Short mmCIF file of C-alpha atoms and ligand atoms in Angstrom, two decimals:
data_model
loop_
_atom_site.label_atom_id
_atom_site.label_comp_id
_atom_site.label_asym_id
_atom_site.label_seq_id
_atom_site.Cartn_x
_atom_site.Cartn_y
_atom_site.Cartn_z
CA MET A 4 -19.91 -5.17 -20.47
CA SER A 5 -17.66 -8.41 -21.33
CA TYR A 6 -17.55 -11.50 -18.82
CA ASP A 7 -14.15 -10.27 -17.53
CA ASN A 8 -15.59 -6.57 -16.72
CA LYS A 9 -18.44 -8.16 -14.77
CA LEU A 10 -16.05 -9.98 -13.05
CA ILE A 11 -13.97 -7.73 -11.56
CA ALA A 12 -16.93 -5.57 -10.77
CA GLY A 13 -17.92 -8.28 -9.20
CA ARG A 14 -15.71 -8.58 -7.41
CA ILE A 15 -14.37 -5.06 -5.90
CA LYS A 16 -17.94 -5.25 -4.84
CA GLU A 17 -17.46 -8.68 -2.72
CA ILE A 18 -14.02 -7.86 -1.34
CA SER A 19 -15.56 -4.18 -0.42
CA ALA A 20 -18.34 -6.00 1.47
CA ARG A 21 -16.33 -8.21 3.16
CA ALA A 22 -13.80 -5.56 4.27
CA ALA A 23 -16.37 -3.47 5.90
CA GLU A 24 -17.81 -6.62 7.65
CA ALA A 25 -14.76 -7.35 9.19
CA ALA A 26 -14.47 -3.50 10.35
CA LEU A 27 -18.18 -4.34 12.05
CA ARG A 28 -16.25 -7.22 13.77
CA ALA A 29 -13.81 -5.43 15.24
CA GLY A 30 -16.17 -2.61 16.42
CA ARG A 31 -14.45 0.20 13.41
CA ASP A 32 -16.23 2.22 11.09
CA PRO A 33 -16.17 0.60 7.69
CA GLY A 34 -15.47 4.20 6.27
CA ASP A 35 -12.07 4.09 8.04
CA VAL A 36 -10.46 1.28 5.55
CA ARG A 37 -9.97 2.07 2.13
CA LEU A 38 -9.53 -0.76 -0.55
CA MET A 39 -6.40 -0.44 -2.60
CA ALA A 40 -6.53 -2.45 -5.90
CA VAL A 41 -2.63 -3.68 -6.68
CA THR A 42 -2.11 -3.92 -10.35
CA LYS A 43 0.89 -5.01 -10.99
CA THR A 44 1.11 -6.91 -14.57
CA VAL A 45 -2.09 -5.62 -14.86
CA SER A 46 -2.99 -3.79 -18.12
CA PRO A 47 -4.69 -0.46 -18.10
CA ASP A 48 -7.97 -2.10 -19.86
CA ALA A 49 -8.41 -3.92 -17.00
CA ILE A 50 -7.49 -1.15 -14.70
CA GLU A 51 -9.90 1.56 -16.03
CA VAL A 52 -13.07 -1.65 -15.58
CA ALA A 53 -12.11 -1.62 -12.11
CA ILE A 54 -12.68 1.99 -12.17
CA LEU A 55 -15.27 2.42 -13.89
CA ALA A 56 -16.80 -0.22 -11.02
CA GLY A 57 -15.81 2.63 -8.31
CA GLN A 58 -12.22 1.91 -7.66
CA THR A 59 -10.07 4.84 -6.62
CA LEU A 60 -7.15 3.88 -5.39
CA PHE A 61 -4.58 1.94 -7.46
CA GLY A 62 -1.25 0.65 -5.67
CA GLU A 63 2.27 0.07 -8.31
CA ASN A 64 5.43 -1.99 -7.76
CA TYR A 65 7.42 -0.61 -10.34
CA VAL A 66 8.03 2.84 -11.49
CA ASN A 67 8.76 1.67 -15.31
CA GLU A 68 5.95 -0.65 -15.68
CA ALA A 69 3.23 2.05 -13.53
CA ARG A 70 4.69 5.14 -16.04
CA GLY A 71 3.16 4.30 -18.88
CA LYS A 72 -0.33 3.29 -17.57
CA ILE A 73 -0.39 6.27 -15.20
CA SER A 74 0.15 8.87 -17.80
CA LEU A 75 -2.58 6.90 -19.95
CA LEU A 76 -5.21 6.82 -17.07
CA ALA A 77 -4.40 9.68 -14.90
CA SER A 78 -5.94 12.18 -17.73
CA ARG A 79 -9.10 10.08 -18.02
CA HIS A 80 -9.79 9.47 -14.49
CA PRO A 81 -8.03 12.86 -12.68
CA MET A 82 -9.67 11.83 -9.60
CA VAL A 83 -8.08 8.51 -8.80
CA SER A 84 -4.82 7.84 -6.35
CA TRP A 85 -1.87 5.89 -7.22
CA HIS A 86 0.53 4.70 -4.47
CA LEU A 87 4.01 2.88 -5.15
CA ILE A 88 4.23 -0.09 -3.12
CA GLY A 89 7.37 -1.99 -4.62
CA HIS A 90 10.96 -0.90 -3.26
CA LEU A 91 12.26 1.88 -4.28
CA GLN A 92 15.74 2.67 -5.59
CA THR A 93 16.95 6.56 -5.37
CA ASN A 94 17.73 6.24 -8.87
CA LYS A 95 14.08 6.28 -10.02
CA ALA A 96 12.96 8.87 -6.64
CA GLY A 97 12.86 11.47 -9.84
CA PRO A 98 9.93 10.32 -11.76
CA ALA A 99 8.24 7.80 -8.85
CA VAL A 100 7.49 11.82 -7.06
CA GLY A 101 6.13 12.54 -10.44
CA LEU A 102 3.79 9.65 -10.97
CA PHE A 103 2.68 8.80 -7.29
CA ASP A 104 0.85 10.60 -4.98
CA CYS A 105 2.11 8.40 -2.30
CA ILE A 106 5.11 6.55 -1.98
CA GLU A 107 4.37 3.49 1.09
CA THR A 108 8.07 2.16 0.83
CA LEU A 109 9.81 5.12 2.32
CA ASP A 110 12.84 3.12 4.30
CA SER A 111 15.99 4.86 3.91
CA ILE A 112 17.17 8.26 5.56
CA LYS A 113 19.05 8.21 1.90
CA LEU A 114 16.03 8.12 0.19
CA ALA A 115 14.05 10.34 2.20
CA SER A 116 15.96 13.09 1.19
CA VAL A 117 16.63 12.42 -2.02
CA LEU A 118 12.50 11.76 -2.41
CA ASP A 119 12.28 15.88 -0.51
CA SER A 120 14.56 17.40 -2.88
CA LYS A 121 12.56 16.11 -5.75
CA ALA A 122 9.47 16.86 -4.20
CA ARG A 123 10.53 20.32 -3.22
CA ALA A 124 11.88 20.49 -6.73
CA SER A 125 8.30 19.72 -7.80
CA GLY A 126 6.79 22.21 -5.01
CA ARG A 127 4.45 19.85 -3.50
CA ARG A 128 4.40 18.07 -0.02
CA LEU A 129 4.65 14.43 -0.79
CA SER A 130 2.66 11.66 1.40
CA VAL A 131 4.92 9.37 2.30
CA PHE A 132 4.60 5.62 4.69
CA ILE A 133 7.44 4.07 6.32
CA GLN A 134 7.84 0.37 5.15
CA VAL A 135 8.38 -0.99 8.53
CA ASN A 136 9.77 -4.79 8.34
CA ILE A 137 8.03 -5.87 11.20
CA GLY A 138 8.72 -9.78 10.97
CA GLU A 139 12.58 -8.48 11.04
CA ASP A 140 12.53 -11.71 7.98
CA VAL A 141 16.44 -10.69 6.37
CA ALA A 142 14.84 -10.94 3.06
CA LYS A 143 12.24 -8.23 3.04
CA PHE A 144 13.04 -4.08 2.65
CA GLY A 145 12.29 -2.32 5.52
CA VAL A 146 12.81 -0.19 8.96
CA PRO A 147 13.24 -3.03 11.86
CA PRO A 148 10.43 -1.87 14.38
CA GLY A 149 13.27 -1.00 17.09
CA ARG A 150 14.76 1.69 14.87
CA LEU A 151 11.39 3.02 13.84
CA ASP A 152 11.51 5.88 16.44
CA GLU A 153 14.85 6.98 15.77
CA PHE A 154 13.95 6.81 12.31
CA LEU A 155 11.36 9.22 12.59
CA LYS A 156 13.45 11.37 14.08
CA GLY A 157 15.65 11.28 11.10
CA LEU A 158 12.88 12.60 8.97
CA ALA A 159 11.99 15.54 10.96
CA ALA A 160 14.76 17.25 8.35
CA PHE A 161 12.41 16.97 5.21
CA PRO A 162 10.03 19.09 5.34
CA HIS A 163 8.69 18.62 1.96
CA LEU A 164 8.04 14.74 3.36
CA ALA A 165 4.62 14.17 5.41
CA VAL A 166 4.99 10.97 7.33
CA SER A 167 1.01 9.70 7.11
CA GLY A 168 1.56 6.21 7.82
CA LEU A 169 2.96 2.46 8.08
CA MET A 170 3.40 0.15 5.55
CA THR A 171 4.29 -3.99 6.13
CA ILE A 172 4.34 -7.16 4.03
CA THR A 173 4.16 -9.47 6.71
CA PRO A 174 5.85 -13.06 6.60
CA TRP A 175 4.55 -15.83 4.12
CA THR A 176 1.47 -17.81 5.97
CA ASP A 177 -1.26 -20.05 4.73
CA ASP A 178 -3.69 -19.50 7.39
CA PRO A 179 -4.46 -15.54 7.54
CA GLU A 180 -4.67 -16.04 11.31
CA ASP A 181 -0.95 -16.74 11.69
CA ALA A 182 -0.52 -13.20 10.26
CA ARG A 183 -2.35 -11.65 13.15
CA PRO A 184 0.10 -11.33 15.49
CA TRP A 185 2.35 -9.20 12.49
CA PHE A 186 -0.76 -7.12 12.52
CA ARG A 187 -1.54 -6.17 15.38
CA ALA A 188 2.48 -5.56 16.50
CA LEU A 189 2.38 -2.85 13.41
CA ARG A 190 -0.95 -1.08 14.98
CA GLU A 191 0.32 -1.25 18.66
CA LEU A 192 3.84 0.40 17.12
CA ARG A 193 2.35 2.81 15.37
CA ASP A 194 0.04 3.94 18.74
CA LYS A 195 3.31 3.75 20.15
CA VAL A 196 5.40 6.07 18.39
CA SER A 197 2.69 8.05 17.58
CA GLU A 198 2.08 9.10 21.40
CA GLU A 199 6.23 9.56 21.51
CA ALA A 200 6.45 12.32 18.52
CA GLY A 201 3.24 13.53 19.83
CA VAL A 202 1.96 13.20 16.10
CA PHE A 203 -0.70 10.74 15.23
CA ILE A 204 0.58 8.64 12.33
CA LYS A 205 -2.75 7.73 10.47
CA GLU A 206 -2.38 5.01 8.23
CA LEU A 207 -1.49 1.23 8.59
CA SER A 208 -1.45 -0.21 5.42
CA MET A 209 -1.30 -3.98 5.61
CA GLY A 210 -2.92 -7.35 4.39
CA MET A 211 -3.49 -8.89 1.01
CA SER A 212 -5.62 -10.88 -0.46
CA ARG A 213 -5.53 -13.65 1.64
CA ASP A 214 -5.43 -11.80 4.99
CA PHE A 215 -6.77 -8.53 4.89
CA GLU A 216 -10.40 -9.21 6.43
CA THR A 217 -7.76 -10.11 9.62
CA ALA A 218 -5.71 -6.83 8.94
CA ILE A 219 -8.36 -5.41 9.32
CA GLU A 220 -9.79 -6.53 12.19
CA GLU A 221 -6.47 -5.36 13.70
CA GLY A 222 -6.61 -1.88 12.27
CA ALA A 223 -6.01 -1.64 9.04
CA THR A 224 -6.57 1.14 7.21
CA ILE A 225 -5.73 0.74 3.71
CA VAL A 226 -5.63 -3.34 2.57
CA ARG A 227 -3.73 -3.81 -0.74
CA VAL A 228 -5.37 -6.66 -2.64
CA GLY A 229 -4.35 -7.87 -6.19
CA SER A 230 -4.92 -11.63 -6.89
CA ALA A 231 -8.50 -11.55 -5.25
CA ILE A 232 -9.46 -8.59 -7.75
CA PHE A 233 -7.98 -9.46 -11.10
CA GLY A 234 -6.55 -13.49 -11.31
CA PRO A 235 -3.45 -14.95 -10.54
CA ARG A 236 -1.11 -13.05 -12.06
CA TYR A 237 1.33 -15.72 -13.02
CA ARG A 238 -1.57 -16.07 -16.29
CA LEU A 239 -0.21 -12.75 -17.01
CA LYS A 240 3.44 -13.13 -17.32
CA ILE A 241 3.41 -15.19 -19.97
C1 PLP B 24 1.51 -7.75 -5.21
C2 PLP B 24 1.63 -7.02 -3.60
C3 PLP B 24 0.10 -7.15 -3.15
C4 PLP B 24 -0.87 -7.74 -3.73
O1 PLP B 24 -1.02 -8.89 -3.50
P1 PLP B 24 -2.01 -10.11 -3.83
O2 PLP B 24 -1.64 -11.27 -3.15
O3 PLP B 24 -2.62 -10.66 -4.85
O4 PLP B 24 -3.17 -9.57 -3.34
C5 PLP B 24 -0.59 -6.49 -1.72
N1 PLP B 24 1.21 -5.72 -1.46
C6 PLP B 24 2.45 -5.64 -2.45
C7 PLP B 24 3.50 -4.82 -1.62
C8 PLP B 24 2.10 -6.22 -2.95
O5 PLP B 24 3.73 -6.52 -3.90
#
């Protein structure tokens, strides 16, 4: 194994251990938290190193970037799951349904309608998370918390979509503690709408490299970690 390969494998191990400790601190079962490796700008070779180190869940931001990587790696590693975590435009919904196991960024009824018909055409039920703009940040995508109830009701019209989670990107903070109220708010919102809708929405995708432990303490079931595994992205963009 090369130095870089050992580094990636070692970081996955270390982050998994820290994630498990955070779960235990909060009285949660570490088995209820999954680490997603976020691989935007990361090469297929580096992704494969992560897979061989035991990593099974990956997140990509862009359909075009993901296409080549997933088609290359999926045939060799069929047990790996791929989630789309970047904003999705309706004109990319077809290829996205073909590539991803789950779309975490559903944020409009129009997109739901297109995804539903693409999922129907490919004979499957597509797992989706609703992206919630928990910080009500004008620069971010997502359903405002106050509209989630109504949005969920609207999704009842789409039988080929399985709503299995909520996802959020919290406002930037230096201190992970500052993100805690947003994480807590998303969990409480999930519990509230689940109770009202009478269906439990299980997954909470929240927390990144700088604050995944706080997110787990507040109930995250998926944490999306990129740079803490693969290194800073700007280095790879040149
Ligand atoms: C890039 C990205 C991440 C990972 O960010 P890091 O700070 O590198 O861990 C997580 N979620 C989304 C939506 C992203 O775009």
